[in-house]
Coordinates of C-alpha atoms in Angstrom, one line a residue:
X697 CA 136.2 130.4 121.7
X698 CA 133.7 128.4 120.3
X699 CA 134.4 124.7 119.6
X700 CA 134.3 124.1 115.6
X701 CA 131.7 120.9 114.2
X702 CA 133.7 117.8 113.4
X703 CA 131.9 117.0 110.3
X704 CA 131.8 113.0 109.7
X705 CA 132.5 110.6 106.8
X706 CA 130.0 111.1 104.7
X707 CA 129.7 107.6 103.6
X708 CA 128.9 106.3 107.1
X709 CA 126.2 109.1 107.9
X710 CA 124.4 108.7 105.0
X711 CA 124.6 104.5 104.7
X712 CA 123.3 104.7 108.6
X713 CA 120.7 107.3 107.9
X714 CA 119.4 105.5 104.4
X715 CA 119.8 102.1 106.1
X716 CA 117.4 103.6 109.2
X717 CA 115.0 105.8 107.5
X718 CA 114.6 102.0 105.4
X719 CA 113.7 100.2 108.4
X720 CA 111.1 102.6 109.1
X721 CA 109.8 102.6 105.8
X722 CA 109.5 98.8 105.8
X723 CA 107.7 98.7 108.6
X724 CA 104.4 101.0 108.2
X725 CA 104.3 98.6 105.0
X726 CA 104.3 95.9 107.6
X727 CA 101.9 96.9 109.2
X728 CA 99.7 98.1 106.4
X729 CA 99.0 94.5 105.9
X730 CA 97.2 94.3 109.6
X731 CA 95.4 97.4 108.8
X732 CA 92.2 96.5 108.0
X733 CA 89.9 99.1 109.8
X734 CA 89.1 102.4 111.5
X735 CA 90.3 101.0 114.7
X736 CA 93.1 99.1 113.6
X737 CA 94.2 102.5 112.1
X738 CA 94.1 104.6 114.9
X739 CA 94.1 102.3 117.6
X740 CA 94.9 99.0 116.8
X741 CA 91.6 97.8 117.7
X742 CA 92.5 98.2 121.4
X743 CA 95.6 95.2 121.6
X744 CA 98.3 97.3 122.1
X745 CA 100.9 95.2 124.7
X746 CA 102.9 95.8 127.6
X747 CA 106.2 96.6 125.2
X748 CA 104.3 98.5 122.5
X749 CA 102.2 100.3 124.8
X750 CA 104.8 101.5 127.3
X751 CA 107.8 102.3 124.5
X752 CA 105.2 103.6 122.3
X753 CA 103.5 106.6 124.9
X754 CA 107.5 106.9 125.9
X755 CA 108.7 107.7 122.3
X756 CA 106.0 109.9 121.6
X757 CA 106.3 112.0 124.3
X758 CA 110.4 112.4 123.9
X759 CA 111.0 114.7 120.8
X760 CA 113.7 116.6 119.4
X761 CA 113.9 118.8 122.5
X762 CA 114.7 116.1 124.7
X763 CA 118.1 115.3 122.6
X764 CA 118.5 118.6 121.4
X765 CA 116.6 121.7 122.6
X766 CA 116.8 120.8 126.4
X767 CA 120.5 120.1 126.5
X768 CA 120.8 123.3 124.9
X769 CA 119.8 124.7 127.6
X770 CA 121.1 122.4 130.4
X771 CA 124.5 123.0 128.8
X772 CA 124.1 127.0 129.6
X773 CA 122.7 126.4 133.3
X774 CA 124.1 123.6 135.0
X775 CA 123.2 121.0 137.1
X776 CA 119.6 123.2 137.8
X777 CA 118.9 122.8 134.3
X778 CA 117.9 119.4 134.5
X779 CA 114.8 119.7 136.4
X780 CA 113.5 121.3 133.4
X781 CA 112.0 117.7 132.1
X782 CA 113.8 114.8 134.5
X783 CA 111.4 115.3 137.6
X784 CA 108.4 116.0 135.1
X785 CA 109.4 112.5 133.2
X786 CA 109.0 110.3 136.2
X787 CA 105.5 111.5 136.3
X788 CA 104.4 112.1 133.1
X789 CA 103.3 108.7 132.7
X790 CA 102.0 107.6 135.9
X791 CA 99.9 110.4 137.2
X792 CA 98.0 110.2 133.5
X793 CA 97.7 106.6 134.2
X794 CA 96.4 107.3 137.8
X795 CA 94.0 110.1 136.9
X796 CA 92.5 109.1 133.7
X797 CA 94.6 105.7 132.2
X798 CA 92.1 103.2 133.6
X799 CA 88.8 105.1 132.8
X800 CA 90.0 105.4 129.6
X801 CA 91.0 101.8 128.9
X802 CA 87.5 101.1 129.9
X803 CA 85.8 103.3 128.1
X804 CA 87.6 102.6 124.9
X805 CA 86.6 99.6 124.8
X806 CA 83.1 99.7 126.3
X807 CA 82.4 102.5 124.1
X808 CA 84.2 102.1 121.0
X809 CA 85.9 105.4 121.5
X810 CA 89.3 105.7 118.8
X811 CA 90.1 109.7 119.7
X812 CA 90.2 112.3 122.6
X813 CA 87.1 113.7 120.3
X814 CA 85.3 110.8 120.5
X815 CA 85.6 111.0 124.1
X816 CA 85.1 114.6 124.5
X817 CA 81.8 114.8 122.2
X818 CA 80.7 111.8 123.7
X819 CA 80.3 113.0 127.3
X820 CA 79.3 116.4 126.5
X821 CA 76.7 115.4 124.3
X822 CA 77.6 117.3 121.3
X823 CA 79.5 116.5 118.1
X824 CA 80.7 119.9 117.7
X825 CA 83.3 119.7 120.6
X826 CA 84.9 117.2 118.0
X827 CA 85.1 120.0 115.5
X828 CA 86.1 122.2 117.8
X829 CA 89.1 120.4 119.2
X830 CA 89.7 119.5 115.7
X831 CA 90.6 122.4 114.9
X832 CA 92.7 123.4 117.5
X833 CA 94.7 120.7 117.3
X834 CA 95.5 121.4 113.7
X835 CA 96.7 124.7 115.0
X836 CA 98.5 123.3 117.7
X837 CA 99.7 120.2 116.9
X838 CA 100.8 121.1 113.1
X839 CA 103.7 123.3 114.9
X840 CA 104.6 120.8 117.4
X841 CA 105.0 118.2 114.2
X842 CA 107.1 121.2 112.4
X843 CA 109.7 121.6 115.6
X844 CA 110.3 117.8 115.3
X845 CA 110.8 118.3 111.1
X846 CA 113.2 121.2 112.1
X847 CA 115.6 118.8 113.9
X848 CA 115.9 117.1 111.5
X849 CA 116.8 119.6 109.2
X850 CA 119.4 121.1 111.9
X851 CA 121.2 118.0 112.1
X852 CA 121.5 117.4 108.4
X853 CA 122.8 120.6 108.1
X854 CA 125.5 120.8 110.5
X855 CA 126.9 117.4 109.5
X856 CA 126.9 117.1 106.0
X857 CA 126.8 120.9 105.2
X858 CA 123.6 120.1 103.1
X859 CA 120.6 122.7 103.4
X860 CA 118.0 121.9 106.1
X861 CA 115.3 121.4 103.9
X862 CA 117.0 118.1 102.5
X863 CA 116.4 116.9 106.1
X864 CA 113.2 118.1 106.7
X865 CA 111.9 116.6 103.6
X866 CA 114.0 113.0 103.6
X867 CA 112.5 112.8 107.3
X868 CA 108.8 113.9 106.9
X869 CA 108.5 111.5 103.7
X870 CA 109.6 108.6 105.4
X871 CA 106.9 109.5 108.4
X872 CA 104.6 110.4 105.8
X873 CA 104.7 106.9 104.2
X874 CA 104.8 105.1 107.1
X875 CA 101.5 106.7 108.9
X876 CA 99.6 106.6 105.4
X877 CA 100.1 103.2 105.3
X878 CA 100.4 101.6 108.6
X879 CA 98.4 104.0 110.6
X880 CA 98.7 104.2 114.6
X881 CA 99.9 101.0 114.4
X882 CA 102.9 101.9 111.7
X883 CA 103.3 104.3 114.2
X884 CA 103.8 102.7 117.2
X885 CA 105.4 99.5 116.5
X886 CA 108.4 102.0 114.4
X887 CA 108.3 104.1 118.4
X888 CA 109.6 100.6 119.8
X889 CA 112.9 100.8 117.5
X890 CA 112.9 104.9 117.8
X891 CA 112.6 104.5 121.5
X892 CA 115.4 101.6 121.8
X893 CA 117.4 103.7 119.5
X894 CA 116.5 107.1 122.2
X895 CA 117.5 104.7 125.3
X896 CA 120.4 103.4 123.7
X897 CA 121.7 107.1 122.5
X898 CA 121.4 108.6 126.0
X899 CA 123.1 105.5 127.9
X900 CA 126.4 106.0 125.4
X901 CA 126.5 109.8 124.7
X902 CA 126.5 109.7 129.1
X903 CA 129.7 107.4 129.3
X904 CA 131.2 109.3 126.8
X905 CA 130.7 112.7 128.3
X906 CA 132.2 111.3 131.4
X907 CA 135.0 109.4 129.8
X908 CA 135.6 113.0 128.1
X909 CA 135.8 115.4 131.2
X910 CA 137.8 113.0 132.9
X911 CA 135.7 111.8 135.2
X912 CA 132.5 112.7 137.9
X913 CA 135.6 114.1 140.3
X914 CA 137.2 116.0 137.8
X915 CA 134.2 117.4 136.2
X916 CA 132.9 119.2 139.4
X917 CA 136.1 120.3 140.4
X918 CA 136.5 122.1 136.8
X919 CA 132.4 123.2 136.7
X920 CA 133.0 125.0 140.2
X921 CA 136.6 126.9 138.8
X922 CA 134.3 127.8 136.3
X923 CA 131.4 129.3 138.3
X924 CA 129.5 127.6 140.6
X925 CA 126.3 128.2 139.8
X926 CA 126.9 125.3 137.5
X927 CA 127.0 123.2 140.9
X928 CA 123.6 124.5 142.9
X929 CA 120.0 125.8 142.3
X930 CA 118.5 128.0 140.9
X931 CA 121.4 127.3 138.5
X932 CA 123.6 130.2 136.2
X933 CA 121.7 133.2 135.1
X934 CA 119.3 132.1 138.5
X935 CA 117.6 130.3 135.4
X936 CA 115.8 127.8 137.7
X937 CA 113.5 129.3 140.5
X938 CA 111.3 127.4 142.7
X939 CA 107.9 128.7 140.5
X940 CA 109.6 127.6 137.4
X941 CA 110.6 124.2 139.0
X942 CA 107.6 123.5 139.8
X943 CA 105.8 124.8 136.3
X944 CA 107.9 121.9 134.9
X945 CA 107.4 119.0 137.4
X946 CA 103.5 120.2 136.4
X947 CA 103.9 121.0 132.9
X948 CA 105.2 117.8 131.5
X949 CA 103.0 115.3 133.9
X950 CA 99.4 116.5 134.4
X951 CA 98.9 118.6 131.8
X952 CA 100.2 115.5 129.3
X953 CA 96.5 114.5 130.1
X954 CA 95.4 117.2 127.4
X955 CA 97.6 115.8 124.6
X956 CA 95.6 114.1 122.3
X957 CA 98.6 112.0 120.8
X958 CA 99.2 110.5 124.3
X959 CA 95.3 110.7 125.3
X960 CA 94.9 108.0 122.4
X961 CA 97.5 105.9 123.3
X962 CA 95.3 104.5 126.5
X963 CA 92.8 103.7 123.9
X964 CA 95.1 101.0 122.1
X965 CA 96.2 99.2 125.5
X966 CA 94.5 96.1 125.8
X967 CA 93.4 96.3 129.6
X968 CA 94.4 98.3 132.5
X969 CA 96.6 95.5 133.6
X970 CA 98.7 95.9 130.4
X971 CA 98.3 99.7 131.2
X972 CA 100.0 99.5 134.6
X973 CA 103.4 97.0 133.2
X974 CA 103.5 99.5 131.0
X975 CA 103.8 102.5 133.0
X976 CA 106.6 100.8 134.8
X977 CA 108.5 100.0 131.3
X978 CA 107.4 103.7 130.4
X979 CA 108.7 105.5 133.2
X980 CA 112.3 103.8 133.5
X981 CA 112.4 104.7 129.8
X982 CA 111.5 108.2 130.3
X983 CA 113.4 108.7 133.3
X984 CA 116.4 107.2 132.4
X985 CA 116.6 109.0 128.9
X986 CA 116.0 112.4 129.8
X987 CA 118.4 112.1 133.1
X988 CA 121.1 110.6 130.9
X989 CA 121.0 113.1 128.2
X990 CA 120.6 115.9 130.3
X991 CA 123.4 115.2 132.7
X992 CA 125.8 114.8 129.6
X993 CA 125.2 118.3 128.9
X994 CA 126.2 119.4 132.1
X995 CA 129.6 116.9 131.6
X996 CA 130.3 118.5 128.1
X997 CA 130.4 122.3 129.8
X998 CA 133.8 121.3 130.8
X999 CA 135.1 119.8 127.3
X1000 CA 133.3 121.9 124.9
X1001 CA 133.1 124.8 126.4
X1002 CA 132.1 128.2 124.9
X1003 CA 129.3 126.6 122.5
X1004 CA 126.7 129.2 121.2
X1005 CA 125.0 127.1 119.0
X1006 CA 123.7 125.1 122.2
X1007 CA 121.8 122.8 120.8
X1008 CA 124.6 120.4 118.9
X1009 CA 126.3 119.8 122.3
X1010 CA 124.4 116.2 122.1
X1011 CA 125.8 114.8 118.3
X1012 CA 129.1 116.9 119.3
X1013 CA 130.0 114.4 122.0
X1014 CA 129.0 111.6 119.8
X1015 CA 131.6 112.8 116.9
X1016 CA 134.1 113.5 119.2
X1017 CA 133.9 110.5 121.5
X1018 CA 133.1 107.8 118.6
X1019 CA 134.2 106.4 115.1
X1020 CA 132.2 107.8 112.1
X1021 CA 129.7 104.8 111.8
X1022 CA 128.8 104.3 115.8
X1023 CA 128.3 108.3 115.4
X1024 CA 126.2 108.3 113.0
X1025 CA 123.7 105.6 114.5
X1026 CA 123.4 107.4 117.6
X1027 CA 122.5 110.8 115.9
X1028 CA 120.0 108.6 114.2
X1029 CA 119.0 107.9 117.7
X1030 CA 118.6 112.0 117.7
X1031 CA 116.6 111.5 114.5
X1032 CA 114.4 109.1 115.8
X1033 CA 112.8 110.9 118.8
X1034 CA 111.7 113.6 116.4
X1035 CA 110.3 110.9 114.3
X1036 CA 108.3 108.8 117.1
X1037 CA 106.5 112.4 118.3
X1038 CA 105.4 113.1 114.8
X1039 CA 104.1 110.0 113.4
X1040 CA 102.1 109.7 116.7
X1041 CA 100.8 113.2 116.1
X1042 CA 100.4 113.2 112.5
X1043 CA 97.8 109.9 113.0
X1044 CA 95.8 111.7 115.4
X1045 CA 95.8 115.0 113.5
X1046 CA 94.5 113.2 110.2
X1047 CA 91.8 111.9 112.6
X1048 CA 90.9 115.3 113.7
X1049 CA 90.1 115.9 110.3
X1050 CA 88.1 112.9 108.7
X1051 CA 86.7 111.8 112.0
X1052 CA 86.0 114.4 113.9
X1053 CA 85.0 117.2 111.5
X1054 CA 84.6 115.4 108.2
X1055 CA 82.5 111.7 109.4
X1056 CA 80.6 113.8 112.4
X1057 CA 80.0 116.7 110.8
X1058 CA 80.5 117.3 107.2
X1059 CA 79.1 113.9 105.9
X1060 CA 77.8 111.9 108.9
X1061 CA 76.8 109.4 106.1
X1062 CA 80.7 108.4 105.0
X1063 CA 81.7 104.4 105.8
X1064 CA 84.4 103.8 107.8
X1065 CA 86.0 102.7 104.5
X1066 CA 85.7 106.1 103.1
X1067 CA 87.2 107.5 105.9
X1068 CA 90.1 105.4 106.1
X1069 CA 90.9 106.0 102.6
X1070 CA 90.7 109.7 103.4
X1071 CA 92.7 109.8 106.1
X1072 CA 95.6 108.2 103.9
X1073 CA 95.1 111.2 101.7
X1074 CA 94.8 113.7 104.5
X1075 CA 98.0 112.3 106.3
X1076 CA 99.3 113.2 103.0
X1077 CA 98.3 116.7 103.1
X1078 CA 99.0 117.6 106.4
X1079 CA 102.1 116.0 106.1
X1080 CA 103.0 118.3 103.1
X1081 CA 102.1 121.1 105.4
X1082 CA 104.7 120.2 108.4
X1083 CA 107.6 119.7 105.5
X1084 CA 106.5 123.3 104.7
X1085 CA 106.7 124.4 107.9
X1086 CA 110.3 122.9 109.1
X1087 CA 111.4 124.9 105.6
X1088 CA 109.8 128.1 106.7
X1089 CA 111.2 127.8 110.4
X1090 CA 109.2 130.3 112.0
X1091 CA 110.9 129.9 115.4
X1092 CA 113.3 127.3 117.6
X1093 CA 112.7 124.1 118.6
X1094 CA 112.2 124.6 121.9
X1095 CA 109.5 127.9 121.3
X1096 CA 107.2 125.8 118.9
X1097 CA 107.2 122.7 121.0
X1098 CA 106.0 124.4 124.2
X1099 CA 103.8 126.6 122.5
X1100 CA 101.9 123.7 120.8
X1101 CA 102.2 121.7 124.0
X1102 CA 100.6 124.4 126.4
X1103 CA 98.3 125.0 123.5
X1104 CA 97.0 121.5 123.8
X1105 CA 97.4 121.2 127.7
X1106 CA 94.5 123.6 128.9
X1107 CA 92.0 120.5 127.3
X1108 CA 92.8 119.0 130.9
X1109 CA 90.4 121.2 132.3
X1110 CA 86.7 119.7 130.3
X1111 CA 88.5 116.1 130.3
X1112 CA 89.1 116.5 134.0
X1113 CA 85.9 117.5 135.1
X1114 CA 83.8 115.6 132.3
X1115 CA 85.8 112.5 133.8
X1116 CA 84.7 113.5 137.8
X1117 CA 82.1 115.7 137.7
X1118 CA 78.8 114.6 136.6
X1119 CA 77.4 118.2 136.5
X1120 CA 80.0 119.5 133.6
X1121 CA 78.2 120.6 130.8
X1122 CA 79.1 121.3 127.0
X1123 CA 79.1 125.4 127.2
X1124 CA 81.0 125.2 130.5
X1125 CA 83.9 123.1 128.0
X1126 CA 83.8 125.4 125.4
X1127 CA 83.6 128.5 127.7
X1128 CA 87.1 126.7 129.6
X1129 CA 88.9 125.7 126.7
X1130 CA 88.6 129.4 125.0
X1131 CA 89.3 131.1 128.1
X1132 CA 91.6 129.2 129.1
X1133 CA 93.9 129.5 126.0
X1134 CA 92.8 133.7 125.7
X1135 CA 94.7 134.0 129.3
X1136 CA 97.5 131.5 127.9
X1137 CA 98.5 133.3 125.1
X1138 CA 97.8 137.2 126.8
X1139 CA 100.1 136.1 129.6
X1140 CA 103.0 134.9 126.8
X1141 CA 102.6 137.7 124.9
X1142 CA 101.8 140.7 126.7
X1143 CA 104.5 142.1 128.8
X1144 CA 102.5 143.5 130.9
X1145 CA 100.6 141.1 131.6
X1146 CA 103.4 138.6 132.4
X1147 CA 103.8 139.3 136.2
X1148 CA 100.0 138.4 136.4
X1149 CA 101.4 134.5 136.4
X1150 CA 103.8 135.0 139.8
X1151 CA 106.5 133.5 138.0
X1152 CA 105.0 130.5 137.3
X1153 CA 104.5 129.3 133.4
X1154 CA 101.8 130.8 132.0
X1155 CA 99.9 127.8 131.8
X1156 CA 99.2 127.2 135.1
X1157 CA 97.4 130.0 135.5
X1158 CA 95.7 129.9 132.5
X1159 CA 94.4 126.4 133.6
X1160 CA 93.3 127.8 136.7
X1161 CA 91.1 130.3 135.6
X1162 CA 89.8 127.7 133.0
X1163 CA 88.5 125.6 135.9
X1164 CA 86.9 128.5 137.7
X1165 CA 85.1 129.2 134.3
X1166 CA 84.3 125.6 134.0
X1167 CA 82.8 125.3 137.5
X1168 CA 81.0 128.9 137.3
X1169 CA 79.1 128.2 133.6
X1170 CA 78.3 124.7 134.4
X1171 CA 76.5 125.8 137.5
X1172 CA 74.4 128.2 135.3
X1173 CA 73.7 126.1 132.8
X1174 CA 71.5 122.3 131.8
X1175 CA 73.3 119.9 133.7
X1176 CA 73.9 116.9 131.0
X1177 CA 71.2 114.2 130.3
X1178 CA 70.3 111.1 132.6
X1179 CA 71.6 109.1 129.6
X1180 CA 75.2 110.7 129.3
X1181 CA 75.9 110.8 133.2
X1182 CA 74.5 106.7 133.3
X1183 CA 77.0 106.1 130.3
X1184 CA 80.0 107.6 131.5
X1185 CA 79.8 107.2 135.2
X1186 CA 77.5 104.2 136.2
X1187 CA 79.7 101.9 133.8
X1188 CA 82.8 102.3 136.5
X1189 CA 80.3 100.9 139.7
X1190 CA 79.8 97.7 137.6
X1191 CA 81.0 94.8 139.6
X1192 CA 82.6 93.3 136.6
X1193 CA 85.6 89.9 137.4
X1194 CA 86.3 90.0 133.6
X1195 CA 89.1 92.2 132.0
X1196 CA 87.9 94.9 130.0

């Protein structure tokens, strides 16, 4: 029998919720006052720290899923289910860092570059890879804002009995404000608090979960009476294969290289030294959250048992285990790492826009001042849009955030080789890209395509045939100036003692 929702006092949940979405509020006007230019907005001029940099690129990659979608689904497979993000997060930080982190740092600053677009355009010579990414990343990254919204919408609902879209829209205003006025730098100084909030949320709701099953004894003892496939890979329902393992080990490390809200985030570190503290700070953030959270899923099959609606198993143990008010700032804690992925997002998608198809190619005229002023207005607007879509809920959490994600992943491939391979040209990153996300979607779509990717997530081999493409076409075609390969490749055999 399913266990019912203990609904919380009001009066705490919503004078913690008020009091939090405040804090946030007050802070992009904070930092509205340091805002002064194009790359304080989406950057912060490059002077990001250790703390902001490493909580900030944490924050933004947790979401919604990590305290709500993935439990879910830990909850209905066992101790297996947690390799679906915890080996991924160890990584996710460091082997971007490794592969691309430094380069980046350097070239940022060097160059002056504030978006993946910049970057992208830049070394393949052409200004209409900015529009091109552009607008992929408005269909992409739109949804991926829209699964955060629909959290918050889901959590409103449950424990207040309000409709969703009160949640959806209290939560995207707050963002919305926050980013309009603040910028990346709204952004990431609220992802320091959201991501505190994350750490401290997943430290309490795992003592609780064993406090509540009695115990790290007693909780094995009852998962193996009740099947153990709870206890051992590939998990119950065989949910956790060794392809699938190690689509998600892949999935969320290298391929966060193609995700322009984390791409940025290099460019606001103030040197690679900065970048490499915070990769540690990162990592133990990221690891420790998602292994936490996850495992207290697996705990709670034993005291909540028989949950359909999988993903409240996270605020149940909070109400259960906790007095209203300590409940209710924890489920902000839930709130929070659907907030820190979409302010990150929502800065970079209003720069797809004004920067990358509006300055570069629609008005190549328009002041930086213009552009700021626009962006404010186009936050605005796409904001609007994401409200709309956590209303409309065209699909779970979980769906739209891997969809999005995958979408943006297969840009690994022309950042990748533009980054190593000096003979990469500009059709061989188109021809990639577009092939790449034509075998992405037909092998998550077509059934009978679906054995095609061996059992593996469609990404992978998507991305593989993207980099055969990319190698193939740029073979055949101009290899890229003198100019372009001396910018982007002789700049990293500069003997150079000062910091970047």
């Amino acid at each position: 029998m399913e266990t019912l929702v203990v609904q919380p006092a009001p009066i705490p949940f919503y004078t913690v919720l008020i009091f939090y979405l405040g804090i946030m509020a007050f802070i992009g006007w904070y930092a509205s006052r340091g805002t002064n230019s194009l790359s304080d907005y989406f950057v912060l001029s490059g002077k990001a720290g250790v703390i902001v940099s490493g909580i900030a690129y944490f924050a933004t990659q947790f979401s919604m899923g990590t305290f709500l979608g993935v439990p879910g689904t830990v909850y209905n497979v066992g101790y297996a289910g947690m390799a679906v993000s915890v080996p991924g997060a160890v990584f996710c930080m460091i082997l971007p860092a490794i592969l691309v982190g430094k380069r980046l740092v350097k070239l940022g600053h060097e160059y002056k570059f504030l978006t993946m677009a910049d970057y992208l355009s830049d070394r393949y010579g052409s200004n209409k890879m900015s529009s091109f990414l552009g607008v992929l990343m408005l269909v992409f990254l739109v949804p991926m804002m829209g699964a955060q919204i629909i959290g918050a919408g889901v959590i409103v609902n449950v424990f207040t009995g309000l409709p969703e879209w009160v949640g959806v829209v209290g939560m995207g205003t707050v963002v919305i404000l926050y980013c309009m006025t603040g910028g990346m730098k709204g952004a990431m100084l609220t992802d320091v608090i959201q991501g505190g909030l994350m750490i401290a949320t997943a430290i309490v709701t795992f003592i609780l979960s064993v406090k509540m099953g009695g115990g790290f004894e007693n909780i094995n003892q009852s998962l193996m009476k009740m099947n153990e496939a709870f206890l051992s890979f590939p998990g119950n329902t065989n949910y956790m294969p060794w392809q699938f393992y190690v689509s998600q080990i892949i999935l969320w490390s290298f391929f966060t290289i193609g995700q322009p809200h984390l791409f940025t985030k290099f460019f606001a570190m103030k040197n690679h030294k900065v970048m490499f503290k915070a990769i540690l700070l990162g990592t133990a953030g990221m690891w420790l959250s998602a292994t936490l959270i996850e495992w207290s899923a697996v705990n709670a099959i034993t005291f909540i048992p028989g949950l359909k609606n999988t993903d409240q198993v996270i605020p149940l143990i909070l109400q259960q285990g906790m007095n209203p008010f300590l409940a209710s700032v924890f489920i902000a804690g839930i709130v929070a790492a659907g907030m820190s992925t979409i302010d990150g997002v929502l800065v970079i998608t209003s720069g797809a826009f004004t920067r990358d198809i509006y300055q570069k190619i629609i008005n190549k005229k328009a002041s930086d001042e213009s552009i700021m002023k626009l962006s404010k207005i186009v936050t605005l607007i796409i904001g609007l849009v994401v409200i709309a879509f956590g209303i409309l809920k065209p699909g779970t959490i979980f769906e739209i955030n891997l969809f999005a994600f995958a979408g943006m992943g297969i840009f690994v491939v022309p950042v990748m080789f533009g980054m190593y391979w000096k003979k990469a040209t500009l059709s061989a990153a188109f021809a990639s890209v577009v092939t790449g996300i034509i075998v992405l979607i037909s092998l998550t779509s077509i059934p009978a395509l679906k054995p095609f990717a061996f059992g593996f997530h469609p990404l992978l081999p998507a991305a593989v045939v993207a980099a055969v493409v990319m190698v193939i076409v740029s073979l055949f075609t101009k290899t890229p100036s003198e100019a372009i390969i001396k910018k982007h490749f002789s700049i990293f055999k500069k003997v150079n003692k000062q910091e970047v």
